[in-house]
Coordinates of N, CA and C in Angstrom, one line a residue:
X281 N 5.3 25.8 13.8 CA 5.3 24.4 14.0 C 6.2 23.6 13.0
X282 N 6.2 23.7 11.9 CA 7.1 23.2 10.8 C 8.7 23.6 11.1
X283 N 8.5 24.9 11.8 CA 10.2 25.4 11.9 C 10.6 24.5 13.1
X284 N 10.0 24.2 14.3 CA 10.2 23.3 15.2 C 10.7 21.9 14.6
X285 N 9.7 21.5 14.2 CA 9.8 20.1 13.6 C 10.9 20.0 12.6
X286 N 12.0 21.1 11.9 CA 12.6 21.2 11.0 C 13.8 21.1 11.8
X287 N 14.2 21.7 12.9 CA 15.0 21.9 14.1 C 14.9 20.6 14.3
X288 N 14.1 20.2 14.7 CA 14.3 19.3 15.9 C 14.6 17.8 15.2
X289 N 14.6 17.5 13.7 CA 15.3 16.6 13.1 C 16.7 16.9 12.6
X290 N 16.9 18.2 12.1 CA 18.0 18.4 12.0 C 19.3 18.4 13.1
X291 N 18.6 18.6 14.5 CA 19.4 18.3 15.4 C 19.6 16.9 16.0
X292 N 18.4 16.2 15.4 CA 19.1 14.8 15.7 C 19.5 14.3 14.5
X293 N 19.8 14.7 13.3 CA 20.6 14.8 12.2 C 21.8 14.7 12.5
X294 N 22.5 16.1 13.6 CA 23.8 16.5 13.5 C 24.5 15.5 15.1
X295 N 23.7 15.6 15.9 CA 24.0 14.2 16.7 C 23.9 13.1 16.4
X296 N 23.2 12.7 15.3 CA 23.7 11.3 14.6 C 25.2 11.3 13.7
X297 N 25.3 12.4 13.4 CA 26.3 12.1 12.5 C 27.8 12.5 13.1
X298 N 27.4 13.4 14.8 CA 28.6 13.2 15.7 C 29.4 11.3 16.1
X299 N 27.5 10.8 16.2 CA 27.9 9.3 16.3 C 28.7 8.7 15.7
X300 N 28.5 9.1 14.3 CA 29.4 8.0 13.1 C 28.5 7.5 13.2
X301 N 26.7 6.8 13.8 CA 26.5 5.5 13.3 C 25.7 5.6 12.0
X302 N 26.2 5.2 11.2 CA 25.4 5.5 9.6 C 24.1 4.9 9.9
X303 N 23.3 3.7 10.0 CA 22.0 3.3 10.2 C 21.1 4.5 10.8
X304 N 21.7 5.1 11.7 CA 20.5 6.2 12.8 C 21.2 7.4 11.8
X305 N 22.0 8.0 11.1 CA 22.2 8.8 9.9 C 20.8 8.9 9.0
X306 N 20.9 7.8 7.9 CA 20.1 7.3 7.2 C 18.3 7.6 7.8
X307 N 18.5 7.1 8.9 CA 16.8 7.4 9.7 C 16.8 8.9 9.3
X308 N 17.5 9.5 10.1 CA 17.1 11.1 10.2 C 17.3 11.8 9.2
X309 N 18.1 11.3 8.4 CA 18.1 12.1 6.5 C 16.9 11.7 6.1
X310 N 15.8 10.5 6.4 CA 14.7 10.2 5.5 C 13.6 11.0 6.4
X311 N 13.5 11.0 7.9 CA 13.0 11.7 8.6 C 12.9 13.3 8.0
X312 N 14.1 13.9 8.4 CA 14.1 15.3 8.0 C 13.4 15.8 6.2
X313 N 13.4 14.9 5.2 CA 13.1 15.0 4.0 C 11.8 14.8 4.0
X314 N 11.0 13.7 5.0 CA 9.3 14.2 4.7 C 9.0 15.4 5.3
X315 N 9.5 16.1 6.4 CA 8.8 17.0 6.8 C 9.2 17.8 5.4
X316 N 10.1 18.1 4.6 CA 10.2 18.7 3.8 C 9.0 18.4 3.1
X317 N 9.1 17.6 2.5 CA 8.1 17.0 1.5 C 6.8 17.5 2.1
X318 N 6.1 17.0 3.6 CA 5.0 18.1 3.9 C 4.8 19.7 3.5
X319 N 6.1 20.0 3.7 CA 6.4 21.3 3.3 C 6.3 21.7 2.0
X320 N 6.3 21.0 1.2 CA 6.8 20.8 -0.6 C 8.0 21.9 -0.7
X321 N 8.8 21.5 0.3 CA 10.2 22.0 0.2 C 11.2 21.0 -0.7
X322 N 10.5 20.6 -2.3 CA 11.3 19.4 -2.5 C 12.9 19.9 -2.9
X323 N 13.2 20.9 -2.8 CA 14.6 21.3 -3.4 C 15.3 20.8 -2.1
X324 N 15.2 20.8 -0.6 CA 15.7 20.4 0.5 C 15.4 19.0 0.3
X325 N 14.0 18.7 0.3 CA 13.7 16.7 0.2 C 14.3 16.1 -0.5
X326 N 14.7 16.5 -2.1 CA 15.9 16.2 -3.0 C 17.0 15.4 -2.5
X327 N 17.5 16.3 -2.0 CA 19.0 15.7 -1.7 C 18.5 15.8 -0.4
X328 N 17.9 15.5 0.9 CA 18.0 14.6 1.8 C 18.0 13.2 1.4
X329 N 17.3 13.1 0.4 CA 16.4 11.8 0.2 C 17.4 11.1 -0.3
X330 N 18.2 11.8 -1.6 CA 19.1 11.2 -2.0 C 20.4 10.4 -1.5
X331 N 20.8 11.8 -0.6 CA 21.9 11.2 0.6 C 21.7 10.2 1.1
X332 N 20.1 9.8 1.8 CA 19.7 9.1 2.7 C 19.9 7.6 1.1
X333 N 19.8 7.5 0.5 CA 19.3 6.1 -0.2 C 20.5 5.8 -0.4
X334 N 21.2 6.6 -1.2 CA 23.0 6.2 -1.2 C 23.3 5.6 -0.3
X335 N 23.3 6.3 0.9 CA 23.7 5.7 2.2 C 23.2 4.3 2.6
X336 N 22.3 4.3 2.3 CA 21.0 3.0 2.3 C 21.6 1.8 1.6
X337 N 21.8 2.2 0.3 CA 22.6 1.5 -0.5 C 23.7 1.0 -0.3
X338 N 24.7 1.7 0.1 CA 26.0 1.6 0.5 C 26.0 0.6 1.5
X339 N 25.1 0.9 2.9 CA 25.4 -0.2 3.6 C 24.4 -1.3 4.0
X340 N 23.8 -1.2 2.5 CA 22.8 -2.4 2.1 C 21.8 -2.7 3.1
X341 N 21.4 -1.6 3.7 CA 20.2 -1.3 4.5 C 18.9 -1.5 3.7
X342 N 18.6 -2.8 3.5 CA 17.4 -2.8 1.8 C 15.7 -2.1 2.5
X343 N 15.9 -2.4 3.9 CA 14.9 -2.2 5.2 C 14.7 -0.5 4.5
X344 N 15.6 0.4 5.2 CA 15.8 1.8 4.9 C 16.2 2.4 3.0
X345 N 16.0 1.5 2.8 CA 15.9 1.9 0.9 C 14.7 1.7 0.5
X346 N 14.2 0.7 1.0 CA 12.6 0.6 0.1 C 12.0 1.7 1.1
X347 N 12.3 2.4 2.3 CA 11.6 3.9 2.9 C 11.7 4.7 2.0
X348 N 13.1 4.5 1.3 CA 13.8 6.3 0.7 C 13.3 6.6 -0.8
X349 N 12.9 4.9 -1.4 CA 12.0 4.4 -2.5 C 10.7 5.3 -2.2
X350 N 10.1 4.6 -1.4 CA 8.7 5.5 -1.2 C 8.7 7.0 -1.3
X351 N 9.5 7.3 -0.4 CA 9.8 8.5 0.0 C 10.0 9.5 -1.7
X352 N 11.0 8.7 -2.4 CA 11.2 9.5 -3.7 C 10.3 9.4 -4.7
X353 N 9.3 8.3 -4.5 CA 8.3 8.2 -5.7 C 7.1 9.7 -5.6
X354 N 7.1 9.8 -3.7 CA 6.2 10.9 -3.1 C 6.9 12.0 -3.6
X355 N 8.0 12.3 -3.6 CA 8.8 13.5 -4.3 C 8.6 13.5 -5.9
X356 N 8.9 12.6 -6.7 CA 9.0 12.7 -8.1 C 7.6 13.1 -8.4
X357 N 6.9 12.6 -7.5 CA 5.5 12.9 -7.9 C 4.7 14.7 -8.1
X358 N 5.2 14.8 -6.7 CA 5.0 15.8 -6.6 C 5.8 17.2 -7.4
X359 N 7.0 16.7 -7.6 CA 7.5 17.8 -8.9 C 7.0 17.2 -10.4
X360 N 5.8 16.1 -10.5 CA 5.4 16.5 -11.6 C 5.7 15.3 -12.8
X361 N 6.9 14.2 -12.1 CA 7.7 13.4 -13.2 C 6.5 12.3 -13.0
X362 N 5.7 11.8 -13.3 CA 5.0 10.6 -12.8 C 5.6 9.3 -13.6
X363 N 6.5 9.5 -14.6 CA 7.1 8.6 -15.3 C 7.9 7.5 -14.0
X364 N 8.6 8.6 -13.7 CA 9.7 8.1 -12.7 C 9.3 7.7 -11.5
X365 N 8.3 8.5 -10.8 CA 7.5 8.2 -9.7 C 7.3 6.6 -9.4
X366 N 5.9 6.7 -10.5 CA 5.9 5.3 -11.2 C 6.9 4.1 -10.6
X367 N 7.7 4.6 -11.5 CA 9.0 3.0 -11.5 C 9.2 3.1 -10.1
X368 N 9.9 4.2 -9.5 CA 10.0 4.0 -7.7 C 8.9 3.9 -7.1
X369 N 7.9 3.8 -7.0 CA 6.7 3.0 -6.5 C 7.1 1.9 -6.7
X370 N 7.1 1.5 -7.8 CA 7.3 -0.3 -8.2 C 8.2 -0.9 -7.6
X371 N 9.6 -0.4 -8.0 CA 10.3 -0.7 -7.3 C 10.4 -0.8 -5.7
X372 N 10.0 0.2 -5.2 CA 9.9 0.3 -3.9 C 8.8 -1.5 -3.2
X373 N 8.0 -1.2 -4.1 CA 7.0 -2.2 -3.8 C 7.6 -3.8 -4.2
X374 N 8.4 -3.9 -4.7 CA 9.0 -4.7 -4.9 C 9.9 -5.2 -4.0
X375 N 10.7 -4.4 -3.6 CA 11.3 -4.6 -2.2 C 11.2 -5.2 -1.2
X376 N 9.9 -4.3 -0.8 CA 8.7 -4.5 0.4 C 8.0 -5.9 0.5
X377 N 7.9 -6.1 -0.7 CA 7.4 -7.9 -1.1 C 8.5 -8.9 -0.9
X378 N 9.6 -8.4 -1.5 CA 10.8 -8.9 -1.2 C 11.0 -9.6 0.3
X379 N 10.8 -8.3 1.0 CA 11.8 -8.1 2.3 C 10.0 -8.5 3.5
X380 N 8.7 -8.9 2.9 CA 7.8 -9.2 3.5 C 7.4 -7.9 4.3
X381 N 7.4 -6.7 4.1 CA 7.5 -5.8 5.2 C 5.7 -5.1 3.9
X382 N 4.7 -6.1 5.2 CA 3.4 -5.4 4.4 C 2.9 -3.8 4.1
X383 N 3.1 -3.4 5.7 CA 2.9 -1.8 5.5 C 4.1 -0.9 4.6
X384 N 4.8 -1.3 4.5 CA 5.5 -0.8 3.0 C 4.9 -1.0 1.6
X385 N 4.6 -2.2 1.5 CA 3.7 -2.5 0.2 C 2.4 -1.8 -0.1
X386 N 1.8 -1.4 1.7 CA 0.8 -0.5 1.5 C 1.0 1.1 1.2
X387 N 2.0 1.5 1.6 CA 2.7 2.8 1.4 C 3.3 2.9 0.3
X388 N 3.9 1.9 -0.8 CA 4.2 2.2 -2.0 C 2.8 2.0 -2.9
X389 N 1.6 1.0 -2.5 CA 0.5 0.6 -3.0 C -0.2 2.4 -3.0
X390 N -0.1 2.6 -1.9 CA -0.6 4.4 -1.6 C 0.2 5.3 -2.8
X391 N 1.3 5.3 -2.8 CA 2.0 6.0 -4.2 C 1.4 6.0 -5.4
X392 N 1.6 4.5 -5.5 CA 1.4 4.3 -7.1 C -0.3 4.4 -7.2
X393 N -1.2 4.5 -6.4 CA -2.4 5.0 -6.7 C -2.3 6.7 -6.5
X394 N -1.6 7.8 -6.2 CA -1.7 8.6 -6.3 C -1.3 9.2 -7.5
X395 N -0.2 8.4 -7.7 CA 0.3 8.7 -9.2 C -1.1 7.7 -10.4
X396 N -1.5 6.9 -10.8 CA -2.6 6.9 -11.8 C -3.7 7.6 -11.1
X397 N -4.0 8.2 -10.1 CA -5.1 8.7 -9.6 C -4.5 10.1 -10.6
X398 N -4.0 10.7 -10.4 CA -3.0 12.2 -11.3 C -2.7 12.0 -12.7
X399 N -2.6 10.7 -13.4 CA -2.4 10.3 -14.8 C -4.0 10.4 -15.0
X400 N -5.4 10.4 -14.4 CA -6.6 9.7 -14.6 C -7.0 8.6 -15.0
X401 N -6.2 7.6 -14.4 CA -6.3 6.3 -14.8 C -6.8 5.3 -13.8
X402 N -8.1 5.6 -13.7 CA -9.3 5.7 -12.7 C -9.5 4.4 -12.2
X403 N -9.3 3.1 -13.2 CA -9.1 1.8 -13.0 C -8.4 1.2 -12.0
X404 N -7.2 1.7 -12.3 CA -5.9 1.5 -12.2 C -5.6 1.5 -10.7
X405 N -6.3 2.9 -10.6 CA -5.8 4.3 -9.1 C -6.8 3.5 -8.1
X406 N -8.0 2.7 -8.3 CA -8.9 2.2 -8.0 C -8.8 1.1 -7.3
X407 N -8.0 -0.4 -7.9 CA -7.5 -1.1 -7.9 C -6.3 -1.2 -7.2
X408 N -5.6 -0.3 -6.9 CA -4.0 -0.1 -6.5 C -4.6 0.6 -4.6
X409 N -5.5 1.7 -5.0 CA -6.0 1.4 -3.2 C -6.8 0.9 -2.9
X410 N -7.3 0.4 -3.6 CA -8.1 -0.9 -2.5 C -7.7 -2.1 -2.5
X411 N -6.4 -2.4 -2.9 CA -5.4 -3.2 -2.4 C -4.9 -3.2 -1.2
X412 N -4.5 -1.4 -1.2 CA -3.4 -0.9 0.3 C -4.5 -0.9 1.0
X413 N -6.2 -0.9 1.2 CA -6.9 -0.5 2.1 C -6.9 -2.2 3.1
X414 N -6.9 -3.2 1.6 CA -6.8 -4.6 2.4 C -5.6 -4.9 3.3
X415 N -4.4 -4.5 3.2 CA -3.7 -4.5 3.9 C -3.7 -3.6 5.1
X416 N -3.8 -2.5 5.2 CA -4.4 -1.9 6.4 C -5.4 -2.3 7.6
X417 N -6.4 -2.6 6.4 CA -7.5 -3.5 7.4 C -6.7 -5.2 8.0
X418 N -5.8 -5.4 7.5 CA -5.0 -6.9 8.1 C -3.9 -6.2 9.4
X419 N -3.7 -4.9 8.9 CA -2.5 -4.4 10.1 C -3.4 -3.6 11.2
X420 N -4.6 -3.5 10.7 CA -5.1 -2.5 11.8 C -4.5 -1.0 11.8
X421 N -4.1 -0.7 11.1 CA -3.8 0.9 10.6 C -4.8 1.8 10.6
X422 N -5.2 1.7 11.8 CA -7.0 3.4 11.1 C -6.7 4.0 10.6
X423 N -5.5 5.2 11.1 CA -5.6 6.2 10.5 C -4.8 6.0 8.7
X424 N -4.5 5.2 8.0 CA -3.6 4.9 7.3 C -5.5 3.9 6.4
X425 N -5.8 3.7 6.8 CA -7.1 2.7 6.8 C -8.1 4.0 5.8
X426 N -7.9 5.0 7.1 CA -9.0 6.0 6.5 C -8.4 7.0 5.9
X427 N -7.6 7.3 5.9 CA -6.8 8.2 4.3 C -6.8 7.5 3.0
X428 N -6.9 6.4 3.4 CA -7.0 5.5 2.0 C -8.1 5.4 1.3
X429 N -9.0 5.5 2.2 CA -10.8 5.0 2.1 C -10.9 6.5 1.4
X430 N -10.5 7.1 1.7 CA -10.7 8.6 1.2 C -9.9 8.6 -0.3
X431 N -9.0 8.5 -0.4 CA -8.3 8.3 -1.7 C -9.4 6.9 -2.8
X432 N -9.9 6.4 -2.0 CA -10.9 5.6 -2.7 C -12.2 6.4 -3.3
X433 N -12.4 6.7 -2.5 CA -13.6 8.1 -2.7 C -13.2 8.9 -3.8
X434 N -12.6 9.4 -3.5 CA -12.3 10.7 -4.6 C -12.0 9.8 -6.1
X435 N -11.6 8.5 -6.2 CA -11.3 7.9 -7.5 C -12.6 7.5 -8.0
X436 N -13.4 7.1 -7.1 CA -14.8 6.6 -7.4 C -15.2 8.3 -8.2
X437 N -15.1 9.1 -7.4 CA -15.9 10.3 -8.2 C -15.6 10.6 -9.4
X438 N -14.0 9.9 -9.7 CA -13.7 10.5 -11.2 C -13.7 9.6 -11.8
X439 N -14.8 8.2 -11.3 CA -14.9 7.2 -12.1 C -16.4 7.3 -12.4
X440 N -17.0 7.9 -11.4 CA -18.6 8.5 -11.5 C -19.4 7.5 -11.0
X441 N -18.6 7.0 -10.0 CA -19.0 5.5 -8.9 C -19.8 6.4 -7.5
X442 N -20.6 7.4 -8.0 CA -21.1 8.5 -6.9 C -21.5 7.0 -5.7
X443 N -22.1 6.1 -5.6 CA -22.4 4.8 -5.0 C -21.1 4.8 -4.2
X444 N -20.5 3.8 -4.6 CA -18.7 3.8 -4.0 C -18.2 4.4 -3.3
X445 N -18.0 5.8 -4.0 CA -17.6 7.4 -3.0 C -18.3 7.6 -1.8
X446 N -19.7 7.3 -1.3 CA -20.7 7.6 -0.4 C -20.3 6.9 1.0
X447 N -20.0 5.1 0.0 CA -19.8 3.9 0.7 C -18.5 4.2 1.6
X448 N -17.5 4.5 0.8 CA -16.3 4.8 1.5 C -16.2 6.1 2.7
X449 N -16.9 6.8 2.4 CA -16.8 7.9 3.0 C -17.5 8.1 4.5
X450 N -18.8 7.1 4.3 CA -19.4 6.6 5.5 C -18.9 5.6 6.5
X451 N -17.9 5.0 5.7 CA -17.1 4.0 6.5 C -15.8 5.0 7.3
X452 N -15.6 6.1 6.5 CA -14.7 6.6 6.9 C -15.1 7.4 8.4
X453 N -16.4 8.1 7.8 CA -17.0 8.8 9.4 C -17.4 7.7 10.3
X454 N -17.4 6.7 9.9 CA -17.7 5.9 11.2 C -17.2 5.5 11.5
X455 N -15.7 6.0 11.4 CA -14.7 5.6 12.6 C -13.7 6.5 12.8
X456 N -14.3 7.9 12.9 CA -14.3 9.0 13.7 C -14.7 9.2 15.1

């Protein structure tokens, strides 16, 4: 399934880039790098991601840089830098506020609670998703709604909010 899904961006990778159009480029460099990132293939997600923001940058696509933002805070994270994570969360989220685009704010808001959720900064990680949960519940996002509600859960337990965790989790099965 992953080798499918790896193919089948990379070939609309190399048909975009027959196009020349850099915008649908940029999509499929940020496309092709999460499936990595599912993969925790970050040596490939690396320099997709990278390519993809440059490019972003270059033709001031701010739409598709606060993606490549997210996208790299989810990578830095995951190899471990949460320093840097951090700041591209922020920055990403800053963008997104910028540029009004709420489910972004929720998806960098998702970051930067995973990263203090991993520092144990339980307050913090706490605060930061059930921020992105209020926006989800304004966008109607379920499934984005209830990954969150779950990431709320698990912070309550390491904040020993056993109450909280139960709350969330039942709200979660009831909209299964």
């Amino acid at each position: 399934q992953w080798r499918k899904a790896v193919e089948t961006h990379r070939a609309a990778l190399e048909l975009r880039r027959d196009g020349q159009n850099q915008n649908e480029i940029v999509q499929s460099l940020s496309n092709l790098a999460v499936v990595h990132l599912m993969r925790a293939d970050l040596r490939q997600a690396a320099a997709l991601l990278q390519e993809a923001y440059v490019m972003a940058q270059r033709l001031k696509q701010k739409r598709r840089a606060r993606i490549c933002l997210v996208n790299l805070a989810w990578l830095r994270r995951q190899q471990g830098n949460l320093a840097a994570a951090l700041e591209l969360a922020h920055e990403a989220e800053s963008l997104a506020l910028a540029l009004e685009r709420r489910q972004s704010v929720g998806d960098a808001r998702v970051q930067r609670g995973l990263i203090y959720y991993e520092l144990k900064d339980g307050e913090q990680a706490l605060a930061t998703f059930q921020a992105a949960v209020r926006i989800w519940e304004k966008e109607a996002q379920r499934h984005l709604l209830r990954e969150t509600r779950i990431f709320v859960a698990k912070t309550a337990v390491l904040l020993g909010d056993l109450s909280l965790a139960r709350h969330e989790l039942m709200l979660v099965v009831d909209e299964l």
